[in-house]
Coordinates of C-alpha atoms and ligand atoms in Angstrom, one line a residue:
Chain A
M111 CA -19.5 -30.5 21.0
N112 CA -20.6 -27.0 21.8
K113 CA -20.5 -24.7 18.8
I114 CA -20.5 -21.0 19.1
L115 CA -20.9 -20.4 15.4
E116 CA -21.9 -22.6 12.6
V117 CA -21.4 -22.0 8.9
K118 CA -23.8 -24.1 6.9
N119 CA -23.5 -24.5 3.1
L120 CA -22.3 -20.9 2.6
T121 CA -22.2 -19.9 -1.1
V122 CA -21.2 -16.5 -2.4
M123 CA -21.3 -15.4 -6.0
F124 CA -20.1 -12.4 -7.9
G125 CA -22.5 -12.5 -10.9
E126 CA -21.9 -16.0 -12.3
T127 CA -18.7 -16.8 -10.5
Y128 CA -18.7 -18.8 -7.3
V129 CA -16.1 -17.4 -4.9
V130 CA -17.3 -19.4 -1.9
D131 CA -19.0 -22.7 -2.8
N132 CA -21.0 -24.7 -0.3
V133 CA -18.6 -24.1 2.6
S134 CA -19.5 -25.5 6.1
F135 CA -17.5 -25.4 9.4
D136 CA -18.0 -24.7 13.1
L137 CA -16.2 -22.6 15.6
E138 CA -15.9 -23.8 19.2
P139 CA -15.2 -21.6 22.3
G140 CA -11.5 -21.7 23.2
K141 CA -10.5 -23.3 19.9
V142 CA -8.6 -22.0 16.9
L143 CA -9.7 -23.0 13.5
A144 CA -7.3 -22.2 10.7
L145 CA -8.7 -21.4 7.3
V146 CA -6.0 -22.1 4.8
G147 CA -5.8 -21.7 1.0
E148 CA -4.0 -20.0 -1.8
S149 CA -4.7 -16.4 -2.7
G150 CA -8.1 -16.1 -4.2
S151 CA -9.5 -19.2 -2.7
G152 CA -12.3 -17.3 -0.9
K153 CA -11.0 -17.1 2.6
T154 CA -11.6 -13.4 3.1
M155 CA -15.1 -13.6 1.5
T156 CA -16.0 -16.4 3.9
A157 CA -14.9 -14.2 6.8
L158 CA -16.8 -11.1 5.6
A159 CA -19.9 -13.2 5.1
M160 CA -19.7 -14.0 8.9
L161 CA -20.1 -10.3 9.6
D162 CA -22.6 -9.8 6.8
L163 CA -20.1 -7.3 5.2
L164 CA -19.7 -8.8 1.7
P165 CA -18.9 -6.2 -1.0
R166 CA -22.0 -4.8 -2.8
S167 CA -21.0 -6.6 -6.0
A168 CA -21.4 -10.0 -4.3
D169 CA -25.0 -10.2 -5.5
H170 CA -25.9 -13.8 -4.5
K171 CA -25.3 -15.5 -1.2
K172 CA -26.8 -18.7 0.1
G173 CA -26.6 -20.8 3.2
E174 CA -26.9 -20.0 6.8
I175 CA -24.5 -18.7 9.5
W176 CA -25.8 -19.5 13.0
F177 CA -24.7 -17.5 15.9
N178 CA -26.5 -17.4 19.3
E179 CA -29.4 -19.3 17.8
Q180 CA -29.9 -16.7 15.1
N181 CA -29.1 -16.9 11.5
I182 CA -26.9 -13.9 10.7
F183 CA -28.4 -13.5 7.3
D184 CA -31.9 -13.0 8.8
L185 CA -30.8 -10.2 11.2
D186 CA -31.7 -6.6 10.5
P187 CA -28.8 -4.2 9.9
E188 CA -28.9 -2.6 13.3
C189 CA -28.8 -6.0 15.1
M190 CA -25.9 -7.0 12.9
R191 CA -24.1 -3.8 13.7
K192 CA -24.4 -4.6 17.4
I193 CA -22.7 -8.0 16.8
R194 CA -19.8 -6.6 14.9
G195 CA -16.8 -5.7 17.0
N196 CA -18.8 -6.6 20.1
K197 CA -19.5 -10.4 19.8
I198 CA -17.6 -11.1 16.6
A199 CA -14.5 -9.0 16.0
M200 CA -12.2 -9.1 13.0
M201 CA -8.7 -8.0 12.5
F202 CA -7.4 -7.2 9.0
Q203 CA -4.5 -8.2 6.9
E204 CA -2.9 -4.8 6.2
P205 CA -1.4 -2.9 9.1
F206 CA -0.5 -0.1 6.8
T207 CA -3.9 0.9 5.6
A208 CA -6.4 -0.5 8.1
L209 CA -6.0 2.4 10.6
N210 CA -7.5 5.8 10.1
P211 CA -4.5 8.1 9.3
V212 CA -6.0 11.2 11.0
M213 CA -7.2 9.7 14.3
R214 CA -5.1 8.9 17.3
V215 CA -4.7 5.1 17.7
G216 CA -6.0 5.2 21.3
K217 CA -9.2 6.7 20.1
Q218 CA -9.5 4.0 17.4
I219 CA -9.1 1.3 20.0
T220 CA -12.0 2.6 22.0
E221 CA -14.3 3.1 18.9
A222 CA -15.9 -0.2 19.4
I223 CA -16.6 0.5 23.1
D224 CA -18.3 3.7 22.0
A225 CA -20.3 1.9 19.5
H226 CA -21.5 -0.8 21.8
Q227 CA -21.4 0.2 25.4
R228 CA -22.2 3.3 27.4
R229 CA -19.0 3.9 29.3
S230 CA -17.7 6.9 31.2
H231 CA -14.5 8.6 30.1
D232 CA -12.6 7.1 33.0
E233 CA -13.9 3.6 32.4
K234 CA -12.7 3.8 28.8
E235 CA -9.3 5.1 29.9
G236 CA -9.1 2.1 32.2
R237 CA -10.0 -0.3 29.5
L238 CA -7.5 1.3 27.2
N239 CA -4.8 0.9 29.7
E240 CA -5.7 -2.8 30.1
L241 CA -5.7 -3.3 26.4
M242 CA -2.4 -1.6 25.8
E243 CA -0.9 -3.8 28.5
R244 CA -2.5 -6.9 27.0
V245 CA -0.9 -6.2 23.6
K246 CA 2.4 -5.2 25.3
L247 CA 2.6 -1.7 24.1
P248 CA 3.5 1.3 26.3
R249 CA 0.5 3.4 27.2
A250 CA 2.0 6.5 25.6
I251 CA 1.7 5.0 22.2
A252 CA -2.1 5.4 22.4
M253 CA -1.5 9.1 21.7
S254 CA 0.2 8.5 18.4
Y255 CA -1.1 8.7 14.9
P256 CA -0.7 5.5 12.8
H257 CA 2.1 6.9 10.6
E258 CA 4.3 7.3 13.6
L259 CA 4.2 3.6 14.4
S260 CA 5.9 0.6 12.9
G261 CA 4.1 -2.2 11.2
G262 CA 4.3 -4.5 14.2
M263 CA 3.0 -1.8 16.6
R264 CA 0.1 -1.0 14.3
Q265 CA -0.7 -4.7 14.2
R266 CA -0.8 -4.7 18.0
I267 CA -3.0 -1.7 17.9
M268 CA -5.4 -3.5 15.6
L269 CA -5.4 -6.5 17.9
A270 CA -6.3 -4.2 20.8
M271 CA -9.1 -2.7 18.7
A272 CA -10.4 -6.2 18.0
L273 CA -10.2 -7.2 21.7
S274 CA -11.8 -4.0 23.0
C275 CA -15.2 -5.4 23.7
S276 CA -14.1 -8.9 24.7
P277 CA -15.6 -10.7 21.7
D278 CA -16.8 -14.3 21.7
I279 CA -15.2 -14.8 18.3
L280 CA -12.1 -13.3 16.8
I281 CA -11.5 -13.5 13.1
L282 CA -8.0 -12.8 11.9
D283 CA -7.4 -12.3 8.2
E284 CA -3.7 -13.1 7.5
P285 CA -2.8 -10.8 10.4
T286 CA 0.9 -11.2 9.9
T287 CA 1.5 -11.6 6.2
A288 CA 2.6 -8.1 5.7
L289 CA 5.2 -8.2 8.5
D290 CA 8.8 -9.1 8.7
V291 CA 9.4 -12.7 9.7
S292 CA 10.8 -12.1 13.2
I293 CA 8.0 -9.6 14.0
Q294 CA 5.5 -12.0 12.6
K295 CA 6.6 -14.5 15.2
H296 CA 6.2 -12.0 18.1
V297 CA 2.7 -11.0 17.0
L298 CA 1.7 -14.7 16.5
D299 CA 2.9 -15.6 20.0
L300 CA 1.1 -12.7 21.4
I301 CA -2.2 -13.7 19.7
K302 CA -1.8 -17.2 20.8
Q303 CA -1.2 -16.2 24.4
I304 CA -4.2 -13.9 24.5
Q305 CA -6.4 -16.5 22.9
E306 CA -5.3 -19.0 25.6
T307 CA -6.1 -16.6 28.5
E308 CA -9.4 -15.2 27.1
Q309 CA -10.6 -18.5 25.6
F310 CA -12.6 -17.0 22.7
A311 CA -13.2 -18.9 19.5
M312 CA -10.8 -17.9 16.8
L313 CA -10.9 -18.2 13.0
F314 CA -7.4 -17.7 11.7
I315 CA -7.0 -17.1 8.0
T316 CA -3.6 -17.8 6.4
H317 CA -2.0 -19.5 3.4
D318 CA 1.0 -20.5 5.5
F319 CA 1.1 -24.0 7.1
S320 CA 4.0 -23.0 9.4
V321 CA 1.6 -20.5 11.0
V322 CA -1.1 -23.2 11.1
N323 CA 1.2 -25.4 13.0
M324 CA 1.9 -22.8 15.5
I325 CA -1.5 -21.6 16.3
A326 CA -4.4 -23.9 15.2
D327 CA -6.4 -26.7 16.8
D328 CA -8.3 -27.5 13.6
V329 CA -7.7 -26.8 9.9
C330 CA -10.0 -26.2 7.0
V331 CA -8.4 -26.1 3.6
M332 CA -10.0 -24.1 0.8
K333 CA -9.4 -24.2 -2.9
E334 CA -11.3 -22.1 -5.5
G335 CA -14.1 -21.6 -3.0
F336 CA -14.5 -25.2 -2.0
V337 CA -13.5 -26.8 1.3
V338 CA -11.2 -29.6 0.1
E339 CA -10.1 -30.9 3.5
K340 CA -11.1 -30.4 7.1
G341 CA -9.9 -31.9 10.4
P342 CA -7.7 -31.6 13.5
K343 CA -4.4 -29.9 12.8
D344 CA -2.1 -32.9 13.5
E345 CA -4.1 -35.2 11.3
V346 CA -4.2 -32.8 8.4
L347 CA -0.5 -31.9 8.8
K348 CA 0.7 -35.5 9.1
T349 CA -1.6 -37.3 6.8
P350 CA -3.0 -34.8 4.3
K351 CA -5.6 -36.5 2.2
V352 CA -5.6 -34.4 -0.9
Q353 CA -2.8 -33.4 -3.3
Y354 CA -3.6 -29.7 -2.8
T355 CA -3.0 -29.8 0.9
K356 CA 0.3 -31.7 0.4
H357 CA 1.3 -29.0 -2.0
L358 CA 0.6 -26.2 0.5
I359 CA 2.4 -28.0 3.2
S360 CA 5.5 -28.5 1.0
C361 CA 5.4 -24.7 0.5
I362 CA 6.2 -24.0 4.1
P363 CA 9.0 -21.4 3.8
R364 CA 12.2 -21.9 5.6
L365 CA 13.0 -19.1 8.0
G366 CA 14.8 -16.3 6.2
D367 CA 13.6 -16.8 2.6
K368 CA 10.1 -15.5 3.2
R369 CA 8.9 -12.5 1.3
G370 CA 9.8 -10.0 3.9
R371 CA 8.7 -6.4 4.2
L372 CA 10.6 -4.1 6.4
P373 CA 8.6 -2.8 9.3
G374 CA 7.7 0.8 8.6
Chain B
M165 CA 4.6 29.0 5.2
N166 CA 3.6 29.7 1.6
R167 CA 3.9 33.5 0.8
R168 CA 0.5 33.7 -0.8
I169 CA -1.1 32.3 2.3
T170 CA 0.8 34.6 4.5
F171 CA -0.2 37.7 2.5
G172 CA -3.8 36.6 2.2
I173 CA -4.1 35.8 5.9
T174 CA -2.4 39.1 6.9
I175 CA -5.0 41.1 4.9
I176 CA -7.9 39.1 6.2
I177 CA -6.7 39.5 9.8
I178 CA -6.4 43.3 9.3
L179 CA -9.9 43.4 7.8
A180 CA -11.3 41.3 10.6
L181 CA -9.8 43.6 13.2
V182 CA -11.2 46.6 11.4
A183 CA -14.6 44.9 11.4
I184 CA -14.5 44.0 15.0
F185 CA -13.2 47.3 16.2
A186 CA -15.2 49.4 13.6
S187 CA -16.3 51.9 16.2
F188 CA -12.7 52.7 17.1
V189 CA -11.3 52.7 13.6
A190 CA -14.0 54.9 12.1
T191 CA -13.2 58.6 12.3
H192 CA -16.8 59.7 11.9
D193 CA -20.3 58.5 12.4
P194 CA -21.0 56.7 9.2
L195 CA -24.6 57.9 9.2
E196 CA -24.0 61.5 10.0
L197 CA -25.2 63.7 7.1
D198 CA -23.7 67.0 6.1
L199 CA -25.9 68.4 3.3
S200 CA -24.1 71.8 3.1
L201 CA -22.6 72.5 -0.3
E202 CA -19.0 72.3 1.0
G203 CA -19.7 69.1 3.0
R204 CA -20.9 67.0 0.0
L205 CA -18.7 65.2 -2.4
Q206 CA -15.4 66.4 -0.8
G207 CA -12.3 64.7 -2.1
P208 CA -9.9 62.8 0.1
S209 CA -8.3 64.9 2.8
P210 CA -6.8 64.5 6.2
E211 CA -10.2 65.1 7.7
H212 CA -12.0 62.7 5.4
F213 CA -9.5 60.0 4.3
F214 CA -11.6 58.7 1.5
G215 CA -13.7 61.9 1.0
T216 CA -17.4 62.3 1.5
D217 CA -20.4 61.0 -0.5
N218 CA -23.3 62.9 -2.1
L219 CA -24.9 63.2 1.3
G220 CA -21.8 64.5 3.0
R221 CA -21.1 61.2 4.9
D222 CA -17.5 60.1 5.6
V223 CA -16.7 57.4 3.1
F224 CA -13.8 56.0 5.1
S225 CA -16.1 55.4 8.1
R226 CA -18.8 53.9 5.9
M227 CA -16.3 51.5 4.5
V228 CA -15.0 50.5 7.9
Y229 CA -18.5 49.5 8.9
G230 CA -19.1 47.9 5.5
T231 CA -16.2 45.5 6.3
R232 CA -18.5 44.0 8.9
I233 CA -21.1 43.3 6.3
S234 CA -18.8 41.8 3.7
L235 CA -16.9 39.6 6.1
S236 CA -19.9 38.3 8.0
V237 CA -21.8 37.6 4.7
G238 CA -18.7 35.8 3.4
F239 CA -18.2 33.6 6.4
I240 CA -21.8 32.9 7.3
A241 CA -22.9 32.1 3.8
V242 CA -20.0 29.8 3.3
F243 CA -20.6 28.2 6.6
I244 CA -24.2 27.4 5.6
S245 CA -23.2 26.1 2.3
M246 CA -20.5 23.9 3.9
V247 CA -22.9 22.4 6.3
I248 CA -25.3 21.5 3.5
G249 CA -22.6 20.4 1.1
L250 CA -20.7 18.3 3.5
F251 CA -23.8 16.5 4.8
L252 CA -25.4 15.9 1.4
G253 CA -22.1 15.1 -0.3
G254 CA -21.1 12.7 2.5
V255 CA -24.4 10.9 2.6
S256 CA -24.5 10.7 -1.2
G257 CA -20.9 9.3 -1.6
Y258 CA -21.1 7.0 1.3
F259 CA -24.5 5.3 0.7
G260 CA -24.6 5.5 -3.1
G261 CA -27.7 3.9 -4.6
W262 CA -31.0 5.8 -4.8
V263 CA -29.9 8.3 -2.1
D264 CA -27.0 9.3 -4.3
S265 CA -29.1 9.5 -7.4
L266 CA -31.6 11.7 -5.7
I267 CA -29.1 14.1 -4.3
M268 CA -27.2 14.3 -7.5
R269 CA -30.4 15.2 -9.4
I270 CA -30.9 18.0 -6.9
V271 CA -27.3 19.2 -7.5
E272 CA -27.9 19.1 -11.3
V273 CA -31.0 21.2 -10.9
M274 CA -29.0 23.7 -8.8
Y275 CA -26.4 23.8 -11.5
C276 CA -29.0 24.5 -14.2
F277 CA -30.2 27.7 -12.6
P278 CA -28.0 30.7 -13.1
T279 CA -27.2 31.1 -9.4
F280 CA -27.1 34.9 -9.4
F281 CA -30.5 35.2 -10.9
L282 CA -31.9 32.6 -8.6
I283 CA -30.5 34.6 -5.7
M284 CA -32.0 37.8 -7.1
M285 CA -35.4 36.2 -7.5
V286 CA -35.5 34.7 -4.0
I287 CA -34.3 38.0 -2.5
T288 CA -36.9 40.0 -4.4
F289 CA -39.5 37.5 -3.0
L290 CA -38.3 37.4 0.6
G291 CA -37.2 41.0 1.0
A292 CA -33.8 42.5 0.8
N293 CA -31.9 42.4 4.1
I294 CA -28.5 41.2 5.2
V295 CA -29.8 38.0 6.9
N296 CA -31.7 36.9 3.8
V297 CA -28.7 37.7 1.7
M298 CA -26.4 35.4 3.8
V299 CA -28.9 32.6 4.0
V300 CA -29.9 32.7 0.4
I301 CA -26.2 32.8 -0.8
G302 CA -25.5 29.8 1.5
L303 CA -28.6 27.9 0.3
T304 CA -27.7 28.3 -3.3
S305 CA -24.0 27.7 -3.4
W306 CA -23.5 24.2 -1.9
A307 CA -23.7 22.2 -5.1
G308 CA -20.1 22.4 -6.1
L309 CA -18.9 21.5 -2.6
C310 CA -21.4 18.6 -2.5
R311 CA -20.0 17.1 -5.6
L312 CA -16.4 17.5 -4.4
V313 CA -17.2 15.9 -1.0
R314 CA -19.1 13.1 -2.8
A315 CA -16.1 12.4 -5.0
E316 CA -13.8 12.2 -2.0
F317 CA -16.2 9.9 -0.2
L318 CA -16.4 7.6 -3.2
T319 CA -12.7 6.8 -3.0
L320 CA -12.4 7.0 0.8
R321 CA -15.3 4.7 1.5
E322 CA -13.4 1.8 -0.1
R323 CA -10.3 2.4 2.1
D324 CA -9.4 -0.3 4.5
F325 CA -9.8 1.8 7.6
V326 CA -13.4 2.4 6.7
H327 CA -14.0 -1.4 6.5
S328 CA -12.1 -1.7 9.7
A329 CA -14.5 0.8 11.4
K330 CA -17.5 -1.1 9.9
V331 CA -16.2 -4.4 11.3
Q332 CA -16.0 -2.7 14.7
G333 CA -19.7 -2.0 14.5
V334 CA -19.3 1.8 14.2
S335 CA -22.5 3.3 13.0
D336 CA -22.8 4.8 9.5
M337 CA -23.2 8.4 10.6
R338 CA -20.1 8.1 12.8
I339 CA -18.1 6.6 10.0
I340 CA -19.2 9.4 7.7
F341 CA -18.4 12.2 10.1
R342 CA -15.7 10.9 12.4
H343 CA -13.7 8.6 10.0
I344 CA -14.2 9.7 6.4
L345 CA -14.9 13.4 6.7
P346 CA -11.7 14.4 8.5
N347 CA -9.8 12.6 5.7
A348 CA -11.7 14.6 3.1
M349 CA -11.3 18.0 4.6
A350 CA -8.2 19.2 2.7
P351 CA -10.0 20.0 -0.6
V352 CA -13.0 21.2 1.3
Y353 CA -10.9 23.9 3.0
V354 CA -9.5 25.0 -0.4
S355 CA -13.0 25.2 -1.9
A356 CA -14.5 26.9 1.1
T357 CA -11.8 29.6 1.2
L358 CA -12.3 30.3 -2.5
S359 CA -16.1 30.5 -2.0
V360 CA -15.8 33.2 0.8
G361 CA -14.4 35.5 -1.9
G362 CA -17.2 34.5 -4.2
A363 CA -19.9 35.2 -1.6
I364 CA -18.4 38.6 -0.8
L365 CA -18.7 39.5 -4.5
V366 CA -22.2 38.3 -4.7
E367 CA -23.2 40.4 -1.7
S368 CA -21.5 43.5 -3.1
A369 CA -23.3 42.9 -6.4
L370 CA -26.6 42.5 -4.7
S371 CA -26.1 45.6 -2.6
F372 CA -25.1 47.5 -5.7
L373 CA -28.4 46.5 -7.3
G374 CA -30.3 47.5 -4.2
L375 CA -31.1 43.9 -3.3
G376 CA -28.7 43.5 -0.5
V377 CA -28.0 45.7 2.5
Q378 CA -30.4 48.6 2.5
V379 CA -29.3 52.2 2.8
P380 CA -28.5 54.0 5.0
T381 CA -26.6 50.9 6.5
P382 CA -23.3 51.1 4.7
S383 CA -21.9 48.2 2.6
W384 CA -19.2 48.3 0.0
G385 CA -21.8 47.4 -2.6
N386 CA -24.2 50.2 -1.8
I387 CA -21.4 52.8 -1.5
L388 CA -20.5 51.9 -5.1
T389 CA -24.2 52.4 -6.1
A390 CA -24.2 55.9 -4.7
G391 CA -20.9 56.6 -6.4
K392 CA -21.9 55.5 -9.9
N393 CA -23.9 58.7 -10.5
Y394 CA -20.9 60.9 -9.7
I395 CA -18.2 58.7 -11.3
D396 CA -17.1 61.6 -13.6
Y397 CA -16.1 64.0 -10.8
A398 CA -16.1 62.0 -7.5
W399 CA -13.8 59.1 -8.4
W400 CA -13.2 58.3 -4.7
L401 CA -16.8 57.1 -4.3
T402 CA -16.2 54.1 -6.6
F403 CA -12.5 53.7 -6.4
F404 CA -12.1 52.9 -2.6
P405 CA -15.0 50.4 -2.3
G406 CA -13.9 48.8 -5.6
V407 CA -10.4 48.3 -4.4
A408 CA -11.6 47.0 -1.0
I409 CA -13.7 44.4 -2.7
L410 CA -10.8 43.5 -5.0
I411 CA -8.3 43.1 -2.2
T412 CA -10.6 41.1 0.0
V413 CA -11.6 38.7 -2.7
L414 CA -8.0 38.4 -3.9
S415 CA -6.8 37.6 -0.4
F416 CA -9.3 34.8 0.0
N417 CA -8.3 33.4 -3.4
L418 CA -4.6 33.6 -2.6
I419 CA -5.2 31.7 0.6
G420 CA -7.3 29.1 -1.3
E421 CA -4.7 28.7 -4.0
G422 CA -1.9 28.6 -1.5
L423 CA -3.7 25.9 0.5
R424 CA -4.4 23.9 -2.6
E425 CA -0.7 23.9 -3.4
K426 CA 0.3 23.0 0.1
L427 CA -2.3 20.3 0.5
D428 CA -2.2 18.6 -2.9
P429 CA 1.2 16.9 -2.8
K430 CA 0.3 15.5 0.6
L431 CA -2.9 14.2 -0.7
S432 CA -1.4 12.3 -3.5
E433 CA 1.3 11.0 -1.1
S434 CA -1.2 9.5 1.3
R435 CA -3.4 8.0 -1.3
Ligands
LIG649 N1 -15.3 -7.0 -5.1 C1 -15.1 -8.1 -5.8 N2 -15.7 -8.3 -7.0 C2 -15.5 -9.4 -7.7 N3 -14.7 -10.4 -7.4 C3 -14.1 -10.3 -6.2 C4 -14.3 -9.2 -5.3 N4 -13.5 -9.4 -4.2 C5 -13.0 -10.6 -4.4 N5 -13.3 -11.1 -5.5 C6 -12.9 -12.5 -6.0 O1 -13.3 -13.4 -5.0 C7 -12.4 -14.5 -4.9 C8 -12.0 -14.8 -3.5 O2 -11.4 -13.7 -2.9 P1 -10.9 -13.6 -1.4 O3 -10.5 -12.2 -1.1 O4 -11.9 -14.3 -0.5 O5 -9.6 -14.6 -1.5 P2 -8.6 -14.9 -0.3 O6 -8.6 -16.3 -0.2 O7 -8.9 -14.0 0.8 O8 -7.2 -14.5 -1.0 P3 -6.0 -13.7 -0.3 O9 -5.1 -14.8 0.3 O10 -5.3 -13.1 -1.5 O11 -6.5 -12.7 0.6 C9 -11.1 -14.0 -5.7 O12 -11.0 -14.8 -6.9 C10 -11.4 -12.6 -6.0 O13 -11.0 -12.3 -7.3
LIG650 MG1 -7.9 -12.4 1.8

């Protein structure tokens, strides 16, 4: 098995509370690992730890995260910055707040390129065209400001941002939760399709097993900071070992009764 | 557009044009003396719109040239204080920790000194001339702006788009200046506009006390100084420069207040 990233016994504490407790998992190139759990189970904190971007108040962290034969926690800030957005990219949950309101979205897509590569204006324009095409948005949209776009469009912009430097690993934190169900499906299909062509490793965070079913190869179930179950998708979905997983699977919403937010 | 802003901007544009084209607007050479008895302290007339001073110089022309001083001091001083205030406030609010504590202690020290006396002291030390006046006003008036920017940064740095930029590997300085600062500019514009008026007042006061622009170069403040000895029978010497200062400062304040009103509802809406 060739691992691209290895999380070993990760523990994160806010003061005395454990929010991530002894979590271990691996990511493999070309594979999708879904990290599933209820709200507050520590999924986002696990993902932020992988970028060494835990909130300041997370005062204790233990464990190791190995990437490219280096432990991420041992890297100096500048080395870590060069990994973020370049080797390991992340896309956030909230399409309504994760974009800078006063910067054109095209400019925001190329921010990571500016941060990591020396590219001429023309090369960047070329890459921007490619990315807009990849996320199936018209090129002209790149000139818009975020408030002019719908939730689904912003989500695609954020996806283009994350893909801009062709990362080895893409982390998606509930990328579709805030979207309307039908738009959710489109964005998921798009993500799946891009992952299949580019073959990066993906960590997909969600609390929704129907999404897991669509997109994942492996599943890692978290509860209150612990990993309670881990394995190939089909195995976990068909024969869940713990009660908590069974409960989550039984919560799969039927189409139509999901908490829906109208696209902006 | 807001009526106060329109009014303020109109006045400022007129003053700016007067300053730029001073040599065309002025009816006389501002330095030309006329020490004859009839020439001195003449009241306003078609020949001398604002009369003449104790040395027989045309007050209108002196004031036209004085506009240059007032506006350039106002703008340059505020520019200097903005650069310092934005940088220190941004760094302080973004990084927090000991950097923040250090900068905030400096700000408190600045607040403890009565600014005007500090400026007077420094000018006495460095010598009174217009460049020193601009620089010293700029160097001593950034504390309020610094606090304001810091407060903006404290809330903005927790916003998702800032995290999103960090996740992209964007460097701290770029996050501060390209992502957060443009979102923090609205209150900065308001505060800067109001400070221009303040800086013009300080310059006039310094010149009035002989610590600013040195005679014979005309400035509104030093025309006032010359006028104070003759206030009983040559009212025009103090009246016109006084009104000019009043109108200018008022215009900047109107723009500032108007901007505040215009920008604030939008601010609360986007938060
Ligand atoms: N800045 C913080 N200070 C203290 N506790 C925090 C902080 N951020 C998160 N937590 C706590 O850490 C725990 C894990 O949070 P995390 O955001 O990882 O959950 P999550 O699984 O991503 O949930 P969700 O599905 O709601 O996004 C939660 O109980 C939360 O209350
Ligand atoms: Mg989360």
